């Protein structure tokens, strides 16, 4: 195989990533802001993906380099296919994600705060489970986001609604219909799937931008200590002194006062809104 063929996927994947960065930056920043608000309020950013879209969920949490606040809603029945055929095969996984009603069974296990959000990773955005998850989120007053390929979603005949029709915001990963980037002589179909790389750009963009424009910005206090402080203050009926935060979190009194002041100030802003 020539070096040109071997490098074709890399070149096209880089071009795809650059296109996401240049066209989806505003949407990614919006989701990062919503995520920061959800986490700062003591809630979660819920994540769903089936099939290979589960990889995007695991890129956010649990993951070295990420942080608490992201909650995976992944079902083994739609993601854990150890064989193409046979037990736990690909056919079953693809069938299950198209079954109407499964989303309701999944969502029945969870209680959501009004500030929580749901990010749904689905390249095609046409299967029943991700669409119904978004619909249920809307019925509960939870904002939902689709990370999907608009080109792929619009390429086929729609039998009903598409995911991009029922969410509050769409991040378009821009992958082509069929997902593959490279055509090789002698092959009937393109090869080299691209959605995993595209999703990685999106999820890391969200994670890296979560602190910008929030109470966490310009703070040298680790994010996990912020989250512990938020939980302690929100869970305390009588409030919590800087002295107590200082002792419980093992931080300086100055840092404890800074955290307490910012959290209470932000909480008052939300209350007045």
GROMACS .gro file of C-alpha atoms in nm:
model
  273
    1UNK     CA    1   0.000   0.000   0.000
    2UNK     CA    2   0.140   0.340  -0.094
    3UNK     CA    3   0.212   0.617   0.155
    4UNK     CA    4  -0.044   0.830  -0.029
    5UNK     CA    5  -0.320   0.579   0.035
    6UNK     CA    6  -0.213   0.526   0.396
    7UNK     CA    7  -0.221   0.900   0.466
    8UNK     CA    8  -0.549   0.971   0.287
    9UNK     CA    9  -0.767   0.913   0.592
   10UNK     CA   10  -0.547   1.129   0.815
   11UNK     CA   11  -0.559   1.423   0.571
   12UNK     CA   12  -0.935   1.404   0.535
   13UNK     CA   13  -0.990   1.355   0.907
   14UNK     CA   14  -0.781   1.665   0.981
   15UNK     CA   15  -0.984   1.861   0.726
   16UNK     CA   16  -1.304   1.739   0.893
   17UNK     CA   17  -1.178   1.843   1.238
   18UNK     CA   18  -1.079   2.186   1.110
   19UNK     CA   19  -1.423   2.229   0.957
   20UNK     CA   20  -1.588   2.144   1.290
   21UNK     CA   21  -1.365   2.394   1.468
   22UNK     CA   22  -1.448   2.671   1.220
   23UNK     CA   23  -1.823   2.611   1.185
   24UNK     CA   24  -1.939   2.463   1.517
   25UNK     CA   25  -1.747   2.676   1.764
   26UNK     CA   26  -2.047   2.883   1.870
   27UNK     CA   27  -2.265   2.575   1.927
   28UNK     CA   28  -1.987   2.403   2.123
   29UNK     CA   29  -1.942   2.714   2.339
   30UNK     CA   30  -2.317   2.724   2.407
   31UNK     CA   31  -2.320   2.361   2.519
   32UNK     CA   32  -2.013   2.425   2.737
   33UNK     CA   33  -2.197   2.715   2.903
   34UNK     CA   34  -2.508   2.502   2.961
   35UNK     CA   35  -2.284   2.225   3.099
   36UNK     CA   36  -2.111   2.463   3.340
   37UNK     CA   37  -2.446   2.591   3.465
   38UNK     CA   38  -2.574   2.236   3.515
   39UNK     CA   39  -2.266   2.123   3.707
   40UNK     CA   40  -2.245   2.444   3.909
   41UNK     CA   41  -2.606   2.395   4.017
   42UNK     CA   42  -2.514   2.055   4.160
   43UNK     CA   43  -2.663   1.864   3.868
   44UNK     CA   44  -2.536   1.666   3.573
   45UNK     CA   45  -2.466   1.671   3.204
   46UNK     CA   46  -2.622   1.340   3.096
   47UNK     CA   47  -2.468   1.162   2.797
   48UNK     CA   48  -2.614   0.900   2.565
   49UNK     CA   49  -2.463   0.712   2.274
   50UNK     CA   50  -2.523   0.371   2.122
   51UNK     CA   51  -2.297   0.161   1.902
   52UNK     CA   52  -1.968   0.337   1.834
   53UNK     CA   53  -2.117   0.665   1.959
   54UNK     CA   54  -2.059   0.523   2.306
   55UNK     CA   55  -1.692   0.608   2.250
   56UNK     CA   56  -1.782   0.978   2.259
   57UNK     CA   57  -1.951   0.928   2.596
   58UNK     CA   58  -1.645   0.755   2.738
   59UNK     CA   59  -1.424   1.035   2.606
   60UNK     CA   60  -1.610   1.268   2.844
   61UNK     CA   61  -1.644   1.041   3.146
   62UNK     CA   62  -1.494   0.835   3.298
   63UNK     CA   63  -1.170   0.964   3.150
   64UNK     CA   64  -0.832   1.093   3.261
   65UNK     CA   65  -0.826   1.461   3.176
   66UNK     CA   66  -1.202   1.503   3.222
   67UNK     CA   67  -1.385   1.585   3.546
   68UNK     CA   68  -1.699   1.494   3.745
   69UNK     CA   69  -2.037   1.626   3.641
   70UNK     CA   70  -2.088   1.412   3.330
   71UNK     CA   71  -2.322   1.115   3.372
   72UNK     CA   72  -2.319   0.832   3.114
   73UNK     CA   73  -2.658   0.688   3.017
   74UNK     CA   74  -2.532   0.398   2.809
   75UNK     CA   75  -2.705   0.065   2.767
   76UNK     CA   76  -2.494  -0.246   2.722
   77UNK     CA   77  -2.762  -0.397   2.499
   78UNK     CA   78  -2.702  -0.125   2.238
   79UNK     CA   79  -2.327  -0.092   2.275
   80UNK     CA   80  -2.171  -0.418   2.388
   81UNK     CA   81  -2.150  -0.628   2.074
   82UNK     CA   82  -1.852  -0.859   2.103
   83UNK     CA   83  -1.926  -1.039   1.779
   84UNK     CA   84  -2.065  -0.948   1.438
   85UNK     CA   85  -2.290  -1.255   1.450
   86UNK     CA   86  -2.398  -1.484   1.731
   87UNK     CA   87  -2.469  -1.393   2.093
   88UNK     CA   88  -2.437  -1.019   2.162
   89UNK     CA   89  -2.400  -0.965   1.789
   90UNK     CA   90  -2.421  -0.651   1.582
   91UNK     CA   91  -2.765  -0.738   1.447
   92UNK     CA   92  -2.919  -0.738   1.793
   93UNK     CA   93  -2.759  -0.410   1.895
   94UNK     CA   94  -2.877  -0.236   1.578
   95UNK     CA   95  -3.226  -0.379   1.621
   96UNK     CA   96  -3.259  -0.274   1.986
   97UNK     CA   97  -3.171   0.091   1.923
   98UNK     CA   98  -3.465   0.109   1.682
   99UNK     CA   99  -3.718  -0.025   1.935
  100UNK     CA  100  -3.975   0.235   2.038
  101UNK     CA  101  -4.032   0.250   2.413
  102UNK     CA  102  -3.680   0.161   2.524
  103UNK     CA  103  -3.598   0.528   2.584
  104UNK     CA  104  -3.885   0.559   2.832
  105UNK     CA  105  -3.760   0.252   3.018
  106UNK     CA  106  -3.411   0.406   3.037
  107UNK     CA  107  -3.530   0.748   3.153
  108UNK     CA  108  -3.756   0.594   3.420
  109UNK     CA  109  -3.440   0.512   3.617
  110UNK     CA  110  -3.329   0.873   3.657
  111UNK     CA  111  -3.444   1.191   3.826
  112UNK     CA  112  -3.339   1.513   3.657
  113UNK     CA  113  -3.292   1.865   3.790
  114UNK     CA  114  -3.434   2.152   3.582
  115UNK     CA  115  -3.077   2.270   3.521
  116UNK     CA  116  -2.956   1.931   3.391
  117UNK     CA  117  -2.894   1.883   3.021
  118UNK     CA  118  -2.879   1.579   2.793
  119UNK     CA  119  -2.623   1.537   2.513
  120UNK     CA  120  -2.714   1.269   2.260
  121UNK     CA  121  -2.452   1.131   2.024
  122UNK     CA  122  -2.606   0.976   1.712
  123UNK     CA  123  -2.439   0.996   1.372
  124UNK     CA  124  -2.756   0.922   1.175
  125UNK     CA  125  -3.003   1.072   1.420
  126UNK     CA  126  -3.280   0.851   1.286
  127UNK     CA  127  -3.309   0.565   1.538
  128UNK     CA  128  -3.599   0.547   1.781
  129UNK     CA  129  -3.404   0.548   2.107
  130UNK     CA  130  -3.207   0.874   2.068
  131UNK     CA  131  -3.509   1.054   1.920
  132UNK     CA  132  -3.739   0.944   2.202
  133UNK     CA  133  -3.476   1.033   2.463
  134UNK     CA  134  -3.479   1.389   2.331
  135UNK     CA  135  -3.858   1.398   2.331
  136UNK     CA  136  -3.874   1.277   2.691
  137UNK     CA  137  -3.610   1.532   2.794
  138UNK     CA  138  -3.822   1.807   2.639
  139UNK     CA  139  -4.133   1.684   2.821
  140UNK     CA  140  -3.940   1.707   3.149
  141UNK     CA  141  -3.815   2.056   3.071
  142UNK     CA  142  -3.457   1.940   3.015
  143UNK     CA  143  -3.253   2.095   2.734
  144UNK     CA  144  -3.113   1.841   2.488
  145UNK     CA  145  -2.832   1.858   2.235
  146UNK     CA  146  -2.776   1.639   1.929
  147UNK     CA  147  -2.421   1.569   1.819
  148UNK     CA  148  -2.497   1.430   1.477
  149UNK     CA  149  -2.414   1.439   1.107
  150UNK     CA  150  -2.670   1.656   0.933
  151UNK     CA  151  -2.562   1.523   0.591
  152UNK     CA  152  -2.602   1.164   0.705
  153UNK     CA  153  -2.934   1.233   0.876
  154UNK     CA  154  -3.081   1.407   0.571
  155UNK     CA  155  -2.950   1.155   0.318
  156UNK     CA  156  -3.212   0.887   0.375
  157UNK     CA  157  -3.588   0.885   0.366
  158UNK     CA  158  -3.729   0.989   0.702
  159UNK     CA  159  -3.999   0.760   0.839
  160UNK     CA  160  -4.077   1.013   1.111
  161UNK     CA  161  -3.892   1.283   1.301
  162UNK     CA  162  -3.517   1.310   1.301
  163UNK     CA  163  -3.314   1.376   1.614
  164UNK     CA  164  -3.213   1.718   1.485
  165UNK     CA  165  -3.585   1.812   1.472
  166UNK     CA  166  -3.656   1.750   1.841
  167UNK     CA  167  -3.353   1.890   2.027
  168UNK     CA  168  -3.275   2.240   2.150
  169UNK     CA  169  -2.939   2.263   1.977
  170UNK     CA  170  -2.750   2.071   1.706
  171UNK     CA  171  -2.375   2.024   1.674
  172UNK     CA  172  -2.302   1.903   1.322
  173UNK     CA  173  -1.997   1.676   1.306
  174UNK     CA  174  -2.009   1.696   0.926
  175UNK     CA  175  -1.928   1.334   0.850
  176UNK     CA  176  -2.047   1.206   0.509
  177UNK     CA  177  -2.339   0.965   0.464
  178UNK     CA  178  -2.202   0.622   0.550
  179UNK     CA  179  -1.932   0.779   0.773
  180UNK     CA  180  -1.633   0.663   0.565
  181UNK     CA  181  -1.381   0.908   0.416
  182UNK     CA  182  -1.165   0.716   0.169
  183UNK     CA  183  -1.240   0.539  -0.158
  184UNK     CA  184  -0.992   0.269  -0.261
  185UNK     CA  185  -0.965   0.111  -0.604
  186UNK     CA  186  -1.123  -0.233  -0.603
  187UNK     CA  187  -1.354  -0.161  -0.310
  188UNK     CA  188  -1.725  -0.109  -0.378
  189UNK     CA  189  -1.775   0.119  -0.077
  190UNK     CA  190  -1.559   0.382   0.097
  191UNK     CA  191  -1.364   0.289   0.411
  192UNK     CA  192  -1.219   0.476   0.707
  193UNK     CA  193  -1.500   0.581   0.945
  194UNK     CA  194  -1.470   0.937   1.072
  195UNK     CA  195  -1.737   0.996   1.337
  196UNK     CA  196  -1.523   0.884   1.632
  197UNK     CA  197  -1.255   1.141   1.549
  198UNK     CA  198  -1.519   1.408   1.483
  199UNK     CA  199  -1.694   1.337   1.812
  200UNK     CA  200  -1.362   1.361   1.997
  201UNK     CA  201  -1.319   1.716   1.866
  202UNK     CA  202  -1.665   1.810   1.992
  203UNK     CA  203  -1.646   1.652   2.338
  204UNK     CA  204  -1.301   1.788   2.417
  205UNK     CA  205  -1.409   2.128   2.289
  206UNK     CA  206  -1.700   2.119   2.534
  207UNK     CA  207  -1.485   2.002   2.827
  208UNK     CA  208  -1.212   2.258   2.765
  209UNK     CA  209  -1.463   2.543   2.734
  210UNK     CA  210  -1.677   2.456   3.036
  211UNK     CA  211  -1.487   2.694   3.266
  212UNK     CA  212  -1.498   2.996   3.035
  213UNK     CA  213  -1.753   3.262   3.133
  214UNK     CA  214  -1.845   3.078   3.454
  215UNK     CA  215  -1.763   3.099   3.823
  216UNK     CA  216  -1.472   2.863   3.753
  217UNK     CA  217  -1.297   3.100   3.511
  218UNK     CA  218  -0.958   3.241   3.613
  219UNK     CA  219  -0.956   3.021   3.922
  220UNK     CA  220  -0.654   2.816   4.023
  221UNK     CA  221  -0.864   2.601   4.255
  222UNK     CA  222  -0.903   2.250   4.103
  223UNK     CA  223  -1.245   2.185   3.954
  224UNK     CA  224  -1.314   1.886   4.180
  225UNK     CA  225  -1.279   2.114   4.485
  226UNK     CA  226  -1.520   2.362   4.327
  227UNK     CA  227  -1.773   2.082   4.280
  228UNK     CA  228  -1.731   1.962   4.639
  229UNK     CA  229  -1.776   2.318   4.766
  230UNK     CA  230  -2.091   2.366   4.556
  231UNK     CA  231  -2.237   2.042   4.693
  232UNK     CA  232  -2.155   2.132   5.054
  233UNK     CA  233  -2.302   2.482   5.029
  234UNK     CA  234  -2.614   2.374   4.841
  235UNK     CA  235  -2.677   2.081   5.076
  236UNK     CA  236  -2.642   2.290   5.392
  237UNK     CA  237  -2.972   2.432   5.519
  238UNK     CA  238  -2.800   2.698   5.730
  239UNK     CA  239  -2.524   2.784   5.489
  240UNK     CA  240  -2.157   2.710   5.534
  241UNK     CA  241  -1.881   2.936   5.659
  242UNK     CA  242  -1.551   2.986   5.483
  243UNK     CA  243  -1.384   2.844   5.794
  244UNK     CA  244  -1.575   2.518   5.757
  245UNK     CA  245  -1.492   2.492   5.385
  246UNK     CA  246  -1.129   2.560   5.471
  247UNK     CA  247  -1.123   2.268   5.716
  248UNK     CA  248  -1.331   2.019   5.512
  249UNK     CA  249  -1.161   2.077   5.175
  250UNK     CA  250  -0.809   2.128   5.310
  251UNK     CA  251  -0.762   2.459   5.125
  252UNK     CA  252  -0.643   2.798   5.247
  253UNK     CA  253  -0.889   3.026   5.422
  254UNK     CA  254  -0.843   3.276   5.141
  255UNK     CA  255  -0.940   3.015   4.879
  256UNK     CA  256  -1.235   2.901   5.090
  257UNK     CA  257  -1.365   3.258   5.114
  258UNK     CA  258  -1.319   3.302   4.738
  259UNK     CA  259  -1.515   2.986   4.658
  260UNK     CA  260  -1.794   3.065   4.905
  261UNK     CA  261  -1.829   3.423   4.781
  262UNK     CA  262  -1.845   3.326   4.414
  263UNK     CA  263  -2.087   3.038   4.467
  264UNK     CA  264  -2.327   3.242   4.681
  265UNK     CA  265  -2.308   3.536   4.442
  266UNK     CA  266  -2.390   3.313   4.144
  267UNK     CA  267  -2.670   3.145   4.337
  268UNK     CA  268  -2.829   3.483   4.412
  269UNK     CA  269  -2.809   3.577   4.042
  270UNK     CA  270  -2.995   3.257   3.947
  271UNK     CA  271  -3.257   3.321   4.217
  272UNK     CA  272  -3.320   3.675   4.092
  273UNK     CA  273  -3.358   3.546   3.736
   0.00000   0.00000   0.00000
